């Protein structure tokens, strides 16, 4: 078990004692960015550090919506939009379940979010019967992973090589071209959104963290889903719990700068500069106050299209989403290196789409084709698609306010810059209607299945930026060694052995930061080492040899 004790633990205890007798001002806690890491951090402050909600402020650039990448919304025309959908497992995500075990469900009286999710997944069990589909509409036999002996040897070599040796190498430096044509790679790549040019270190971490998923990768049997989309199922109840405890949610506000005083090599935030709906304000940060910063965002500069028009091509120049991290990291290498992640959009971009069906035609057709009821099939990947398109049909309803008889599904493509197989232009230039035409082509369906349907495309230029090849020092620790009162809470911090692009990574970073800065004497749930379990190793070897 891991215990993190603040360097200033005794000081914190004295401050709490003095505060009780009215000798000092109340300590304040500021979160820069309203993503899941901020919401989790605020909850840990209240639950485990005995902080009053009124002494916590969360600044978010969106006017009303918090939760960051765990979004889900209804658009003005009544259709729905999701930038993504995170897969969960009950064999991992230790800090996330620790958090959600104390948050009441939004619509299941007497149950926590964790309890509701576990009960739901006992009823709706994942077992994909159409994980890969080829150009001939054949459901590929994926019980055979397609490895050669060279592939196996290279995988073992990658998994045994220390991260210091891998450095900032891409995956292609360690695995040969034939590996990227195996059934395994198509499944692993689209399950976790890897590209061959991404970080070898990150792939190695995924192999170790999710080794127990390796033997069942073709069925996605370990995948767990929330009852609804993760905004409704996780963010809404968590935000409600925080608001009930008096946490200050400040929307339409961007923290544009931090004043940082440095003394004896130690950095302390002294002031925040805010842009609140176009008005500049400053907030003085006292000596005992704490600041938790979301450095970078994988959903920064995202944009939506329509049925007829593609999403606008936006970058960080439009959103200014990376500016603060770039400012405070300049001259402070221990605060990380954002340029390692945000300078190659062509290698961190993909495009997703959300489809709202107002009749059951498509869902009926997919059930007949795949053999899976909605919610049990996981990703269906069209392996020969030039766009490398995948779709997932959720259990319905997927939104709390979803009208009866409607269905919502989500899809994405890892190569939106390539010309389609049935639409003669790149996905990035397509509106929703053309994306549905491409999907019909890969399934051999007539366009009528999408009668009275809306498809909303979404461009995500930095969605896999945290997978970019990088050095260890490019990501700051949740609490840098030189920091007095500043922590980083995001997908762009360094947590040994854990994997980015997960809800768990943000929640674990928040828990580590809060416990360290507040001196919380409670164990942080350890990372479960399935890769050390003999039975997992045996099943993995047996699967790899098929």
Short mmCIF file of N, CA, C and O in Angstrom, two decimals, residues 67-121:
data_model
loop_
_atom_site.label_atom_id
_atom_site.label_comp_id
_atom_site.label_asym_id
_atom_site.label_seq_id
_atom_site.Cartn_x
_atom_site.Cartn_y
_atom_site.Cartn_z
N UNK A 67 -16.37 18.46 -15.99
CA UNK A 67 -16.12 17.05 -16.27
C UNK A 67 -15.10 16.81 -17.35
O UNK A 67 -14.70 15.67 -17.59
N UNK A 68 -14.68 17.88 -18.06
CA UNK A 68 -13.62 17.74 -19.06
C UNK A 68 -13.97 16.78 -20.17
O UNK A 68 -15.03 16.89 -20.81
N UNK A 69 -13.11 15.79 -20.38
CA UNK A 69 -13.29 14.85 -21.49
C UNK A 69 -14.44 13.89 -21.28
O UNK A 69 -14.89 13.25 -22.22
N UNK A 70 -14.92 13.76 -20.04
CA UNK A 70 -16.09 12.90 -19.77
C UNK A 70 -17.35 13.69 -20.05
O UNK A 70 -18.14 14.00 -19.17
N UNK A 71 -17.54 14.02 -21.31
CA UNK A 71 -18.67 14.86 -21.69
C UNK A 71 -19.75 14.04 -22.38
O UNK A 71 -19.54 12.91 -22.79
N UNK A 72 -20.90 14.63 -22.47
CA UNK A 72 -22.02 14.06 -23.19
C UNK A 72 -23.12 15.10 -23.16
O UNK A 72 -23.47 15.60 -22.09
N UNK A 73 -23.61 15.48 -24.30
CA UNK A 73 -24.55 16.60 -24.31
C UNK A 73 -25.62 16.41 -25.38
O UNK A 73 -25.44 15.67 -26.35
N UNK A 74 -26.71 17.12 -25.18
CA UNK A 74 -27.78 17.17 -26.17
C UNK A 74 -27.69 18.50 -26.89
O UNK A 74 -27.62 19.57 -26.27
N UNK A 75 -27.68 18.44 -28.20
CA UNK A 75 -27.51 19.62 -29.03
C UNK A 75 -28.85 20.31 -29.27
O UNK A 75 -29.92 19.74 -29.01
N UNK A 76 -28.82 21.55 -29.76
CA UNK A 76 -30.07 22.29 -29.96
C UNK A 76 -31.09 21.58 -30.84
O UNK A 76 -32.30 21.76 -30.66
N UNK A 77 -30.64 20.74 -31.81
CA UNK A 77 -31.58 20.06 -32.68
C UNK A 77 -32.14 18.78 -32.04
O UNK A 77 -32.89 18.03 -32.67
N UNK A 78 -31.73 18.50 -30.78
CA UNK A 78 -32.25 17.33 -30.08
C UNK A 78 -31.37 16.11 -30.18
O UNK A 78 -31.57 15.14 -29.43
N UNK A 79 -30.37 16.11 -31.07
CA UNK A 79 -29.47 14.98 -31.19
C UNK A 79 -28.40 15.05 -30.10
O UNK A 79 -28.27 16.04 -29.39
N UNK A 80 -27.61 13.98 -30.00
CA UNK A 80 -26.62 13.89 -28.94
C UNK A 80 -25.20 13.92 -29.49
O UNK A 80 -24.96 13.61 -30.67
N UNK A 81 -24.28 14.28 -28.60
CA UNK A 81 -22.87 14.31 -28.98
C UNK A 81 -22.01 13.80 -27.83
O UNK A 81 -22.20 14.17 -26.68
N UNK A 82 -21.07 12.93 -28.19
CA UNK A 82 -20.05 12.41 -27.27
C UNK A 82 -18.70 12.54 -27.97
O UNK A 82 -18.56 12.10 -29.10
N UNK A 83 -17.72 13.13 -27.30
CA UNK A 83 -16.40 13.14 -27.92
C UNK A 83 -15.76 11.76 -27.83
O UNK A 83 -14.99 11.37 -28.70
N UNK A 84 -16.07 11.02 -26.77
CA UNK A 84 -15.51 9.69 -26.61
C UNK A 84 -16.26 8.92 -25.55
O UNK A 84 -17.15 9.44 -24.89
N UNK A 85 -15.89 7.67 -25.39
CA UNK A 85 -16.48 6.84 -24.36
C UNK A 85 -15.41 5.99 -23.74
O UNK A 85 -14.76 5.19 -24.41
N UNK A 86 -15.17 6.15 -22.46
CA UNK A 86 -14.09 5.44 -21.80
C UNK A 86 -14.54 4.06 -21.34
O UNK A 86 -15.59 3.90 -20.73
N UNK A 87 -13.72 3.07 -21.65
CA UNK A 87 -13.98 1.72 -21.16
C UNK A 87 -13.38 1.60 -19.75
O UNK A 87 -12.30 2.10 -19.48
N UNK A 88 -14.09 0.91 -18.88
CA UNK A 88 -13.63 0.69 -17.52
C UNK A 88 -13.43 -0.81 -17.31
O UNK A 88 -13.87 -1.63 -18.11
N UNK A 89 -12.74 -1.18 -16.25
CA UNK A 89 -12.69 -2.57 -15.81
C UNK A 89 -12.75 -2.57 -14.29
O UNK A 89 -12.34 -1.62 -13.64
N UNK A 90 -13.27 -3.64 -13.73
CA UNK A 90 -13.28 -3.77 -12.28
C UNK A 90 -12.02 -4.45 -11.78
O UNK A 90 -11.83 -4.60 -10.57
N UNK A 91 -11.14 -4.88 -12.69
CA UNK A 91 -9.85 -5.47 -12.31
C UNK A 91 -8.76 -4.40 -12.19
O UNK A 91 -7.65 -4.72 -11.75
N UNK A 92 -9.06 -3.20 -12.60
CA UNK A 92 -8.10 -2.10 -12.55
C UNK A 92 -8.84 -0.87 -11.99
O UNK A 92 -9.77 -1.02 -11.23
N UNK A 93 -8.39 0.32 -12.30
CA UNK A 93 -9.08 1.56 -11.93
C UNK A 93 -9.31 1.64 -10.41
O UNK A 93 -10.39 1.99 -9.94
N UNK A 94 -8.27 1.32 -9.68
CA UNK A 94 -8.38 1.19 -8.23
C UNK A 94 -8.79 2.50 -7.55
O UNK A 94 -9.63 2.51 -6.64
N UNK A 95 -8.17 3.61 -7.96
CA UNK A 95 -8.48 4.90 -7.33
C UNK A 95 -9.86 5.40 -7.74
O UNK A 95 -10.57 6.03 -6.95
N UNK A 96 -10.24 5.10 -8.98
CA UNK A 96 -11.56 5.52 -9.47
C UNK A 96 -12.66 4.85 -8.68
O UNK A 96 -13.63 5.49 -8.24
N UNK A 97 -12.54 3.53 -8.46
CA UNK A 97 -13.57 2.82 -7.71
C UNK A 97 -13.55 3.24 -6.24
O UNK A 97 -14.60 3.28 -5.59
N UNK A 98 -12.36 3.55 -5.72
CA UNK A 98 -12.27 4.06 -4.35
C UNK A 98 -13.08 5.35 -4.22
O UNK A 98 -13.83 5.54 -3.25
N UNK A 99 -12.96 6.22 -5.20
CA UNK A 99 -13.72 7.47 -5.21
C UNK A 99 -15.22 7.21 -5.36
O UNK A 99 -16.04 7.70 -4.58
N UNK A 100 -15.57 6.42 -6.37
CA UNK A 100 -16.99 6.24 -6.71
C UNK A 100 -17.73 5.38 -5.69
O UNK A 100 -18.96 5.31 -5.72
N UNK A 101 -16.99 4.72 -4.81
CA UNK A 101 -17.65 3.93 -3.77
C UNK A 101 -18.29 4.80 -2.70
O UNK A 101 -19.04 4.29 -1.85
N UNK A 102 -18.02 6.11 -2.74
CA UNK A 102 -18.62 7.01 -1.75
C UNK A 102 -19.53 8.07 -2.39
O UNK A 102 -20.02 8.95 -1.69
N UNK A 103 -19.75 7.98 -3.69
CA UNK A 103 -20.59 8.96 -4.39
C UNK A 103 -21.94 8.31 -4.72
O UNK A 103 -21.99 7.31 -5.45
N UNK A 104 -23.04 8.85 -4.22
CA UNK A 104 -24.36 8.26 -4.51
C UNK A 104 -24.71 8.33 -5.99
O UNK A 104 -24.42 9.33 -6.67
N UNK A 105 -25.33 7.29 -6.49
CA UNK A 105 -25.80 7.28 -7.87
C UNK A 105 -26.84 8.37 -8.10
O UNK A 105 -27.54 8.79 -7.17
N UNK A 106 -26.95 8.79 -9.35
CA UNK A 106 -27.89 9.86 -9.66
C UNK A 106 -29.32 9.37 -9.74
O UNK A 106 -30.27 10.14 -9.56
N UNK A 107 -29.53 8.08 -10.01
CA UNK A 107 -30.91 7.61 -10.23
C UNK A 107 -31.19 6.23 -9.63
O UNK A 107 -32.20 5.62 -9.95
N UNK A 108 -30.27 5.73 -8.78
CA UNK A 108 -30.49 4.43 -8.13
C UNK A 108 -30.42 4.65 -6.63
O UNK A 108 -29.34 4.55 -6.03
N UNK A 109 -31.54 4.95 -5.99
CA UNK A 109 -31.54 5.25 -4.55
C UNK A 109 -30.89 4.14 -3.73
O UNK A 109 -31.14 2.95 -3.95
N UNK A 110 -30.03 4.56 -2.80
CA UNK A 110 -29.39 3.60 -1.92
C UNK A 110 -28.13 2.98 -2.48
O UNK A 110 -27.48 2.19 -1.80
N UNK A 111 -27.78 3.29 -3.73
CA UNK A 111 -26.59 2.72 -4.34
C UNK A 111 -25.56 3.81 -4.63
O UNK A 111 -25.92 4.93 -5.00
N UNK A 112 -24.30 3.46 -4.47
CA UNK A 112 -23.24 4.35 -4.93
C UNK A 112 -23.04 4.16 -6.42
O UNK A 112 -23.57 3.20 -7.02
N UNK A 113 -22.26 5.05 -7.04
CA UNK A 113 -21.97 4.92 -8.47
C UNK A 113 -21.27 3.58 -8.72
O UNK A 113 -21.56 2.89 -9.70
N UNK A 114 -20.35 3.22 -7.84
CA UNK A 114 -19.65 1.94 -8.02
C UNK A 114 -20.63 0.78 -7.94
O UNK A 114 -20.60 -0.13 -8.79
N UNK A 115 -21.48 0.77 -6.94
CA UNK A 115 -22.43 -0.33 -6.77
C UNK A 115 -23.37 -0.43 -7.97
O UNK A 115 -23.66 -1.54 -8.46
N UNK A 116 -23.85 0.71 -8.45
CA UNK A 116 -24.74 0.70 -9.60
C UNK A 116 -24.03 0.16 -10.83
O UNK A 116 -24.60 -0.63 -11.61
N UNK A 117 -22.78 0.55 -11.02
CA UNK A 117 -22.01 0.11 -12.20
C UNK A 117 -21.75 -1.38 -12.15
O UNK A 117 -21.89 -2.09 -13.16
N UNK A 118 -21.35 -1.89 -11.00
CA UNK A 118 -21.08 -3.32 -10.85
C UNK A 118 -22.35 -4.13 -11.11
O UNK A 118 -22.33 -5.14 -11.83
N UNK A 119 -23.48 -3.69 -10.54
CA UNK A 119 -24.74 -4.40 -10.74
C UNK A 119 -25.16 -4.40 -12.21
O UNK A 119 -25.61 -5.42 -12.74
N UNK A 120 -24.98 -3.26 -12.86
CA UNK A 120 -25.34 -3.14 -14.28
C UNK A 120 -24.53 -4.12 -15.13
O UNK A 120 -25.08 -4.79 -16.03
N UNK A 121 -23.23 -4.24 -14.85
CA UNK A 121 -22.38 -5.10 -15.67
C UNK A 121 -22.58 -6.59 -15.39
O UNK A 121 -22.15 -7.43 -16.18
#
